[in-house]
Coordinates of C-alpha atoms in Angstrom, one line a residue:
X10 CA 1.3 -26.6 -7.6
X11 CA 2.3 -25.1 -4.3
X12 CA 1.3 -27.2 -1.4
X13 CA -0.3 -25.5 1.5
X14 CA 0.6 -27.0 4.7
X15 CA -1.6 -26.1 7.9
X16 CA 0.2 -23.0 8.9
X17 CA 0.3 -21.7 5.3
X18 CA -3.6 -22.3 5.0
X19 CA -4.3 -21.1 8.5
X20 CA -2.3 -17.8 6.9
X21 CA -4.2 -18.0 3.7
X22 CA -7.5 -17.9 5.3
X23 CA -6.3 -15.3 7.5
X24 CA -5.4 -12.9 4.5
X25 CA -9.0 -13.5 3.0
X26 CA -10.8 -12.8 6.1
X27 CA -9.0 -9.5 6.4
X28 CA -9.8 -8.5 3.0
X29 CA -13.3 -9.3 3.4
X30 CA -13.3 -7.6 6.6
X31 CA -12.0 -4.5 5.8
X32 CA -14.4 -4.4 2.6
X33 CA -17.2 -4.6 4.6
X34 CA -16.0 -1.9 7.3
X35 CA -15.0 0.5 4.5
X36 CA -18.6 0.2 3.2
X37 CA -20.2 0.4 6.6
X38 CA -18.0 3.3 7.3
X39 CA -18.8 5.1 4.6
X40 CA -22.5 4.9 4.5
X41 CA -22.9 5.7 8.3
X42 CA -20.5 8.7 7.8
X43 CA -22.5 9.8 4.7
X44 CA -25.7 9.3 7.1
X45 CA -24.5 11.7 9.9
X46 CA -23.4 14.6 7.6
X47 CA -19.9 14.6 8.1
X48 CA -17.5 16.6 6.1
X49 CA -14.7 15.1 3.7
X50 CA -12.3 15.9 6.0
X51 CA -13.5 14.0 8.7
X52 CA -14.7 11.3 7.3
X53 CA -11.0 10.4 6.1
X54 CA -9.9 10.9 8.9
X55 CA -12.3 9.1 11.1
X56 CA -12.2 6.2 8.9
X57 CA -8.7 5.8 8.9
X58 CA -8.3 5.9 12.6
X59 CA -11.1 3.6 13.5
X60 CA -9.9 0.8 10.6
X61 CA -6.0 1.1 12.1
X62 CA -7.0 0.5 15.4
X63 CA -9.5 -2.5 14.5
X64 CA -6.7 -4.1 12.5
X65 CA -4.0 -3.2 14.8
X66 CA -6.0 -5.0 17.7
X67 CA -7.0 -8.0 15.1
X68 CA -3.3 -8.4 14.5
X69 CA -2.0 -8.7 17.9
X70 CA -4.9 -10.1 19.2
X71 CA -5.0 -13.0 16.4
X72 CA -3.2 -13.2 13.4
X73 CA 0.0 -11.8 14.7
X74 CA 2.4 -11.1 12.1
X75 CA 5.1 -8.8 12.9
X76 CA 5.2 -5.4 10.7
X77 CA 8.8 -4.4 10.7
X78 CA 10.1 -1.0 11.5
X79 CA 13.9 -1.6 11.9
X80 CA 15.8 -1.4 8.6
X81 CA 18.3 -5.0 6.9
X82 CA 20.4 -2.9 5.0
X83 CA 22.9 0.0 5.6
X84 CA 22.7 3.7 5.2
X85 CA 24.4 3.4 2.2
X86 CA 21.9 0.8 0.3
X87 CA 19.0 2.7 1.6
X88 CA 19.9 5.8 -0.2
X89 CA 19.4 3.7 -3.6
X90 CA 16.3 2.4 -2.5
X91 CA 14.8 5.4 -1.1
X92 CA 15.7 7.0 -4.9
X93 CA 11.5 7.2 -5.5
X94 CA 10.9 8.8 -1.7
X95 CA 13.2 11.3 -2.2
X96 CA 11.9 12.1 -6.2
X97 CA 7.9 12.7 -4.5
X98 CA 9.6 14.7 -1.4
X99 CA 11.4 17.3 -3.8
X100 CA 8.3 17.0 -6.1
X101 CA 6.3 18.1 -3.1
X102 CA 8.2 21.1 -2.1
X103 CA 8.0 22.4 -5.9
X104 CA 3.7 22.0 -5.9
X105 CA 4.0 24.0 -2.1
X106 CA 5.5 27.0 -4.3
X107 CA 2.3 26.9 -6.0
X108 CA -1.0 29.1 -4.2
X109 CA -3.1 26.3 -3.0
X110 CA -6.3 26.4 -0.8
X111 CA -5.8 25.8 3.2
X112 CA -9.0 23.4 3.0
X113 CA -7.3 21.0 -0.3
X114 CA -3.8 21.3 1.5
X115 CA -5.6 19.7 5.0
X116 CA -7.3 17.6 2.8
X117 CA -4.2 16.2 0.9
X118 CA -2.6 15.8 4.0
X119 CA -5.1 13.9 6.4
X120 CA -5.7 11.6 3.0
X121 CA -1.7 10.9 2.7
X122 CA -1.5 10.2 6.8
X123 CA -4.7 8.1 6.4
X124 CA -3.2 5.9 3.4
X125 CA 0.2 6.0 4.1
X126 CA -0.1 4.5 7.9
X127 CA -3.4 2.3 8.0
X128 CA -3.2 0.6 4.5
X129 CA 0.5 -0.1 4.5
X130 CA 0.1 -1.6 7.6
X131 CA -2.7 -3.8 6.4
X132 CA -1.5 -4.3 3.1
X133 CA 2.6 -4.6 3.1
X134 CA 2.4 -5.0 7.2
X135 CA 0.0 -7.7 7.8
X136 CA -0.9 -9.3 4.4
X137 CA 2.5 -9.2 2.5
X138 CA 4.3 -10.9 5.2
X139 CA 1.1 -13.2 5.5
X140 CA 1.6 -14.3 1.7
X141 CA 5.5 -14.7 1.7
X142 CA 4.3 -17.6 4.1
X143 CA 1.9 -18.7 2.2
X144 CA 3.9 -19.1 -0.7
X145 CA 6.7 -20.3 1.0
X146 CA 9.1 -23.0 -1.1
X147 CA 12.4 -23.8 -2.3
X148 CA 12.2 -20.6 -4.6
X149 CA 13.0 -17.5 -3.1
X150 CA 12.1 -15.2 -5.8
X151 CA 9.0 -17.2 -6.7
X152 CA 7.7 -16.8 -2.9
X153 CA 8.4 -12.9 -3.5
X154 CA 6.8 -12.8 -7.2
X155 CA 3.6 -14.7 -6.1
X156 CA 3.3 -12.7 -3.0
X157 CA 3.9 -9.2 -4.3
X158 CA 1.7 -10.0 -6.8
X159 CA -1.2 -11.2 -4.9
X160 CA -0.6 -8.5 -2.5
X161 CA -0.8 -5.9 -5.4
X162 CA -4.0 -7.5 -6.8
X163 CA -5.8 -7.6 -3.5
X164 CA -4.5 -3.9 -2.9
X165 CA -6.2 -2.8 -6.4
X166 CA -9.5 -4.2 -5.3
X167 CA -9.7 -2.8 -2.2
X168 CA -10.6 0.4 -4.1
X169 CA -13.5 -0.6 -5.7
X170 CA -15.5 0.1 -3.0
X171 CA -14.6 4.3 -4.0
X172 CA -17.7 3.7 -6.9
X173 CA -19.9 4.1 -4.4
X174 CA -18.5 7.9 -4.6
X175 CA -16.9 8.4 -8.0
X176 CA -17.4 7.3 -11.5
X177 CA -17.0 3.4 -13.0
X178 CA -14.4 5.2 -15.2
X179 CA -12.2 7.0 -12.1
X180 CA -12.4 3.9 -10.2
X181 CA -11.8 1.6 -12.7
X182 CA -8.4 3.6 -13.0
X183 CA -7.8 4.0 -9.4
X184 CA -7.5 0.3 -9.3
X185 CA -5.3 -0.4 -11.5
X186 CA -3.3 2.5 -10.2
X187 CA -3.2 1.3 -6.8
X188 CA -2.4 -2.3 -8.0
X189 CA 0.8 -1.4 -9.7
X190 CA 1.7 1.2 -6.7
X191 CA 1.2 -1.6 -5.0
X192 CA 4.1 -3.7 -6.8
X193 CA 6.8 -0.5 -5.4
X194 CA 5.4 -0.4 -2.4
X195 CA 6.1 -4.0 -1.7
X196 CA 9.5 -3.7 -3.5
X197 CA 10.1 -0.7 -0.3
X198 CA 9.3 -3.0 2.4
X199 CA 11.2 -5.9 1.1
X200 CA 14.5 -4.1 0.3
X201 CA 14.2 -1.9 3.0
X202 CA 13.0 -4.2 5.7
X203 CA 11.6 -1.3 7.4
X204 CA 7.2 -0.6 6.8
X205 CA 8.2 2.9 7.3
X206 CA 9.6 3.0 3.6
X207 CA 6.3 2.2 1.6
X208 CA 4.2 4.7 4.7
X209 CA 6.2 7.5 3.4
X210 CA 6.1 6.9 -0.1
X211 CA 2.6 5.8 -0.3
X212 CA 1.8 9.4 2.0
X213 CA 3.6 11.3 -0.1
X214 CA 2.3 10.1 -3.5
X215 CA -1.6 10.2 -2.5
X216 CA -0.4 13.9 -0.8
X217 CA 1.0 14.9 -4.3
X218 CA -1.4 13.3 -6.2
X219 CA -4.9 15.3 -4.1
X220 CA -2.5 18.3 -4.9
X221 CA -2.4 18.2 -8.3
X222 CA -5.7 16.8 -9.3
X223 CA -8.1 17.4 -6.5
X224 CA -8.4 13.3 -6.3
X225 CA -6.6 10.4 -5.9
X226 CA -7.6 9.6 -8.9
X227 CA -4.8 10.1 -11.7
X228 CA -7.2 10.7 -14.8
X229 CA -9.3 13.3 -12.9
X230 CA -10.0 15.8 -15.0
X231 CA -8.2 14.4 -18.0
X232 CA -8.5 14.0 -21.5
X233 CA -6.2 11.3 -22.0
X234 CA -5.3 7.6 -20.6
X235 CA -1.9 7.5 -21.7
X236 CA 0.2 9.8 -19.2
X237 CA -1.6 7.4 -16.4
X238 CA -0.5 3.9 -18.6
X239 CA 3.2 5.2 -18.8
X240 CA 3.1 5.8 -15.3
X241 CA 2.0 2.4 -15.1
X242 CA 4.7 1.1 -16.7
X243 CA 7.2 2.9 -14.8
X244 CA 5.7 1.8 -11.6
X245 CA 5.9 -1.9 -12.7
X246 CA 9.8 -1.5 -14.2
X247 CA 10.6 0.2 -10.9
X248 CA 9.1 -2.7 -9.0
X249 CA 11.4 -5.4 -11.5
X250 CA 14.5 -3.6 -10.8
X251 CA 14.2 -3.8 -7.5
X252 CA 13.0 -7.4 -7.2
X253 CA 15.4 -8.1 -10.1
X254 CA 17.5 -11.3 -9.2
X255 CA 20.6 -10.2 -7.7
X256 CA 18.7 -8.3 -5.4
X257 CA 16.0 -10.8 -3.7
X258 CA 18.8 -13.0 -2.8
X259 CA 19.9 -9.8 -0.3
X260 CA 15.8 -10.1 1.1
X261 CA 16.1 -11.6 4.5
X262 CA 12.7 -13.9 4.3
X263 CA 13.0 -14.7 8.2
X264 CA 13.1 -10.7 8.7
X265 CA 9.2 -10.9 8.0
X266 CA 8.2 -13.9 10.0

């Protein structure tokens, strides 16, 4: 049983109240957008920008935990680590070769910015580093396992709140694909030391993924679960190699304090 002291539980409730809050702004969001008409476009947009600058302020303002930019590891390490960046980037200038409508390309893009800055800094920024203090002990890769996990989970449910515009089915599956997104996303920050790692990645996935199926949604538009569950899998054995062993004891803990 890990024992919460008064910082971890101050950190603990801090995490929850974010969650709930951001819940509760997404759905607010949403239904005052729908009720003034606007278009997709800027709805994202909006929505984004006003939840980064809420949370922004929140963090500095009260729960102040630092979100990293700087890198821990040298040029050479990060070219290892930035192996799944680089894959999406290449895989996005192959889909630009492709005849695609100005209004899904604008689309794909303010949806990637949106993602890629505000929830990584909520999610791997603010909560992450939250957690690894929360589930600080004598165990380094237990504090990492429990908080990457958590932080995953918490990441997966944050998209339940998108049935309120898509199907039980799509957002069923959006979960579970953000959840295990979630587990590389984390692995980024952690080796990396640097939020700008899981920004770019997580922009450049939901960018690719809006390209290619009109939604964020993997299975839109598909007659089959199982492409999705082996990407599942990959994401999750691309999240243990990089968390495996050798490699958390090169995670500089104090980095994310």
């Amino acid at each position: 049983m890990i024992g919460l002291e008064d910082s971890p539980k101050r950190d603990l409730w801090q995490v929850i109240s974010l969650f709930v809050l951001v819940v509760i702004l997404l759905i607010g969001i949403y239904f005052g957008e729908t009720a003034l008409g606007m278009g997709e476009i800027s709805q994202i947009a909006v929505q984004e920008i006003l939840l980064f600058i809420i949370f922004f302020g929140l963090n500095y303002f009260w729960t102040k935990q630092p979100v990293k930019l700087g890198l821990t590891v040298s040029f050479r390490k990060l070219i290892p680590i930035s192996v799944p960046i680089i894959v999406i980037v290449l895989f996005i200038l192959f889909i630009m070769l492709g005849k695609h409508t100005t209004h899904t390309m604008v689309l794909a893009t303010v949806s990637g910015l949106g993602a890629g800055i505000f929830e990584e800094y909520l999610f791997r920024g603010i909560i992450l580093g939250k957690l690894l203090k929360v589930f600080s002990g004598p165990s380094k890769g237990k504090t990492i396992a429990y908080a990457v996990i958590v932080t995953s989970l918490l990441f997966g449910c944050i998209h339940a709140v998108n049935s309120a515009s898509q199907s039980i089915l799509e957002t069923g599956i959006q979960i579970l694909n953000a959840a295990f997104l979630g587990a590389i996303l984390a692995a980024l920050y952690l080796r990396s030391g640097s939020i700008i790692a899981p920004m770019l990645f997580h922009g450049c996935w939901d960018f690719t993924t809006f390209v290619v199926t009109g939604s964020t949604t993997l299975a839109s538009g598909s007659t089959s679960i199982a492409p999705v569950i082996g990407l599942w899998v990959v994401f999750l054995l691309i999240a243990l190699y990089y968390l495996r062993k050798s490699k958390i004891k090169e995670i500089d803990l104090k980095h994310f304090e």
